[in-house]
PDB file of C-alpha atoms in Angstrom:
ATOM      1  CA  UNK Y 754      96.771 110.102 -64.684  1.00  0.00           C
ATOM      2  CA  UNK Y 755     100.450 109.513 -64.249  1.00  0.00           C
ATOM      3  CA  UNK Y 756     102.490 107.868 -61.538  1.00  0.00           C
ATOM      4  CA  UNK Y 757     102.044 110.667 -58.989  1.00  0.00           C
ATOM      5  CA  UNK Y 758      98.304 110.753 -59.648  1.00  0.00           C
ATOM      6  CA  UNK Y 759      98.115 107.018 -59.093  1.00  0.00           C
ATOM      7  CA  UNK Y 760      99.963 107.343 -55.771  1.00  0.00           C
ATOM      8  CA  UNK Y 761      97.572 110.110 -54.648  1.00  0.00           C
ATOM      9  CA  UNK Y 762      94.657 107.915 -55.734  1.00  0.00           C
ATOM     10  CA  UNK Y 763      95.989 104.944 -53.759  1.00  0.00           C
ATOM     11  CA  UNK Y 764      96.263 107.049 -50.573  1.00  0.00           C
ATOM     12  CA  UNK Y 765      92.912 108.801 -51.123  1.00  0.00           C
ATOM     13  CA  UNK Y 766      91.071 105.489 -51.469  1.00  0.00           C
ATOM     14  CA  UNK Y 767      92.268 104.582 -47.957  1.00  0.00           C
ATOM     15  CA  UNK Y 768      90.697 107.756 -46.496  1.00  0.00           C
ATOM     16  CA  UNK Y 769      86.952 107.416 -45.822  1.00  0.00           C
ATOM     17  CA  UNK Y 770      86.560 111.226 -45.896  1.00  0.00           C
ATOM     18  CA  UNK Y 771      87.645 111.399 -49.555  1.00  0.00           C
ATOM     19  CA  UNK Y 772      85.335 110.190 -52.321  1.00  0.00           C
ATOM     20  CA  UNK Y 773      86.964 109.694 -55.722  1.00  0.00           C
ATOM     21  CA  UNK Y 774      84.118 109.579 -58.253  1.00  0.00           C
ATOM     22  CA  UNK Y 775      85.882 109.868 -61.632  1.00  0.00           C
ATOM     23  CA  UNK Y 776      89.352 109.439 -63.109  1.00  0.00           C
ATOM     24  CA  UNK Y 777      90.213 111.031 -66.442  1.00  0.00           C
ATOM     25  CA  UNK Y 778      92.913 108.856 -68.023  1.00  0.00           C
ATOM     26  CA  UNK Y 779      94.013 107.773 -71.474  1.00  0.00           C
ATOM     27  CA  UNK Y 780      94.658 104.160 -70.398  1.00  0.00           C
ATOM     28  CA  UNK Y 781      92.171 101.320 -70.950  1.00  0.00           C
ATOM     29  CA  UNK Y 782      90.541 100.182 -67.669  1.00  0.00           C
ATOM     30  CA  UNK Y 783      92.554  96.934 -67.543  1.00  0.00           C
ATOM     31  CA  UNK Y 784      95.869  98.784 -67.905  1.00  0.00           C
ATOM     32  CA  UNK Y 785      94.916 101.402 -65.330  1.00  0.00           C
ATOM     33  CA  UNK Y 786      93.865  98.722 -62.832  1.00  0.00           C
ATOM     34  CA  UNK Y 787      97.232  96.996 -63.287  1.00  0.00           C
ATOM     35  CA  UNK Y 788      99.180 100.261 -62.876  1.00  0.00           C
ATOM     36  CA  UNK Y 789      97.308 101.055 -59.657  1.00  0.00           C
ATOM     37  CA  UNK Y 790      97.765  97.526 -58.273  1.00  0.00           C
ATOM     38  CA  UNK Y 791     101.505  97.319 -58.911  1.00  0.00           C
ATOM     39  CA  UNK Y 792     104.173 100.004 -58.455  1.00  0.00           C
ATOM     40  CA  UNK Y 793     107.904  99.362 -58.762  1.00  0.00           C
ATOM     41  CA  UNK Y 794     108.768 101.639 -55.811  1.00  0.00           C
ATOM     42  CA  UNK Y 795     105.746 101.247 -53.531  1.00  0.00           C
ATOM     43  CA  UNK Y 796     104.926  97.617 -54.261  1.00  0.00           C
ATOM     44  CA  UNK Y 797     101.554  95.955 -54.481  1.00  0.00           C
ATOM     45  CA  UNK Y 798      98.476  97.959 -53.432  1.00  0.00           C
ATOM     46  CA  UNK Y 799      96.661  96.541 -50.413  1.00  0.00           C
ATOM     47  CA  UNK Y 800      93.147  97.144 -51.776  1.00  0.00           C
ATOM     48  CA  UNK Y 801      91.478  94.977 -54.415  1.00  0.00           C
ATOM     49  CA  UNK Y 802      91.430  96.722 -57.835  1.00  0.00           C
ATOM     50  CA  UNK Y 803      89.457  95.399 -60.822  1.00  0.00           C
ATOM     51  CA  UNK Y 804      88.571  96.837 -64.213  1.00  0.00           C
ATOM     52  CA  UNK Y 805      85.028  97.252 -65.506  1.00  0.00           C
ATOM     53  CA  UNK Y 806      83.941  98.373 -68.978  1.00  0.00           C
ATOM     54  CA  UNK Y 807      84.168 102.098 -68.196  1.00  0.00           C
ATOM     55  CA  UNK Y 808      85.178 102.066 -64.540  1.00  0.00           C
ATOM     56  CA  UNK Y 809      87.381 100.621 -61.842  1.00  0.00           C
ATOM     57  CA  UNK Y 810      86.228  98.782 -58.751  1.00  0.00           C
ATOM     58  CA  UNK Y 811      88.398  99.413 -55.701  1.00  0.00           C
ATOM     59  CA  UNK Y 812      87.348  97.188 -52.800  1.00  0.00           C
ATOM     60  CA  UNK Y 813      83.909  97.114 -54.442  1.00  0.00           C
ATOM     61  CA  UNK Y 814      83.620 100.916 -54.793  1.00  0.00           C
ATOM     62  CA  UNK Y 815      82.932 102.002 -58.373  1.00  0.00           C
ATOM     63  CA  UNK Y 816      85.132 104.777 -59.803  1.00  0.00           C
ATOM     64  CA  UNK Y 817      84.057 105.959 -63.258  1.00  0.00           C
ATOM     65  CA  UNK Y 818      86.624 106.484 -66.029  1.00  0.00           C
ATOM     66  CA  UNK Y 819      86.665 109.137 -68.732  1.00  0.00           C
ATOM     67  CA  UNK Y 820      89.120 109.723 -71.552  1.00  0.00           C
ATOM     68  CA  UNK Y 821      88.966 113.392 -72.577  1.00  0.00           C
ATOM     69  CA  UNK Y 822      91.982 115.585 -73.307  1.00  0.00           C
ATOM     70  CA  UNK Y 823      90.041 118.863 -72.948  1.00  0.00           C
ATOM     71  CA  UNK Y 824      88.931 119.241 -69.295  1.00  0.00           C
ATOM     72  CA  UNK Y 825      86.270 121.778 -70.336  1.00  0.00           C
ATOM     73  CA  UNK Y 826      84.450 118.953 -72.130  1.00  0.00           C
ATOM     74  CA  UNK Y 827      84.301 116.639 -69.119  1.00  0.00           C
ATOM     75  CA  UNK Y 828      80.819 116.114 -67.603  1.00  0.00           C
ATOM     76  CA  UNK Y 829      81.766 117.119 -64.043  1.00  0.00           C
ATOM     77  CA  UNK Y 830      78.194 118.000 -63.035  1.00  0.00           C
ATOM     78  CA  UNK Y 831      76.956 114.576 -64.187  1.00  0.00           C
ATOM     79  CA  UNK Y 832      79.156 112.992 -61.531  1.00  0.00           C
ATOM     80  CA  UNK Y 833      78.472 115.569 -58.786  1.00  0.00           C
ATOM     81  CA  UNK Y 834      82.101 116.673 -58.658  1.00  0.00           C
ATOM     82  CA  UNK Y 835      82.991 119.349 -56.073  1.00  0.00           C
ATOM     83  CA  UNK Y 836      86.778 119.546 -56.513  1.00  0.00           C
ATOM     84  CA  UNK Y 837      88.863 118.790 -59.598  1.00  0.00           C
TER      85      UNK Y 837
END
């Protein structure tokens, strides 16, 4: 979940037709929340972003976090994922 992924995430969270359920990232939740909130080129994100134990809260919406290098091992069905 690099810089481009974070920028896509920031835009997607502003679109009510897109539902981000899970992020697979190697960062701890606190670090990921900080990286989404602040970008050197795009500035501060307008939505509220907070870290939970295994998730992020973006304007109160819960986005689960996983940390798995092999995408075949991710529990996509558990989260009702349609598109990866």
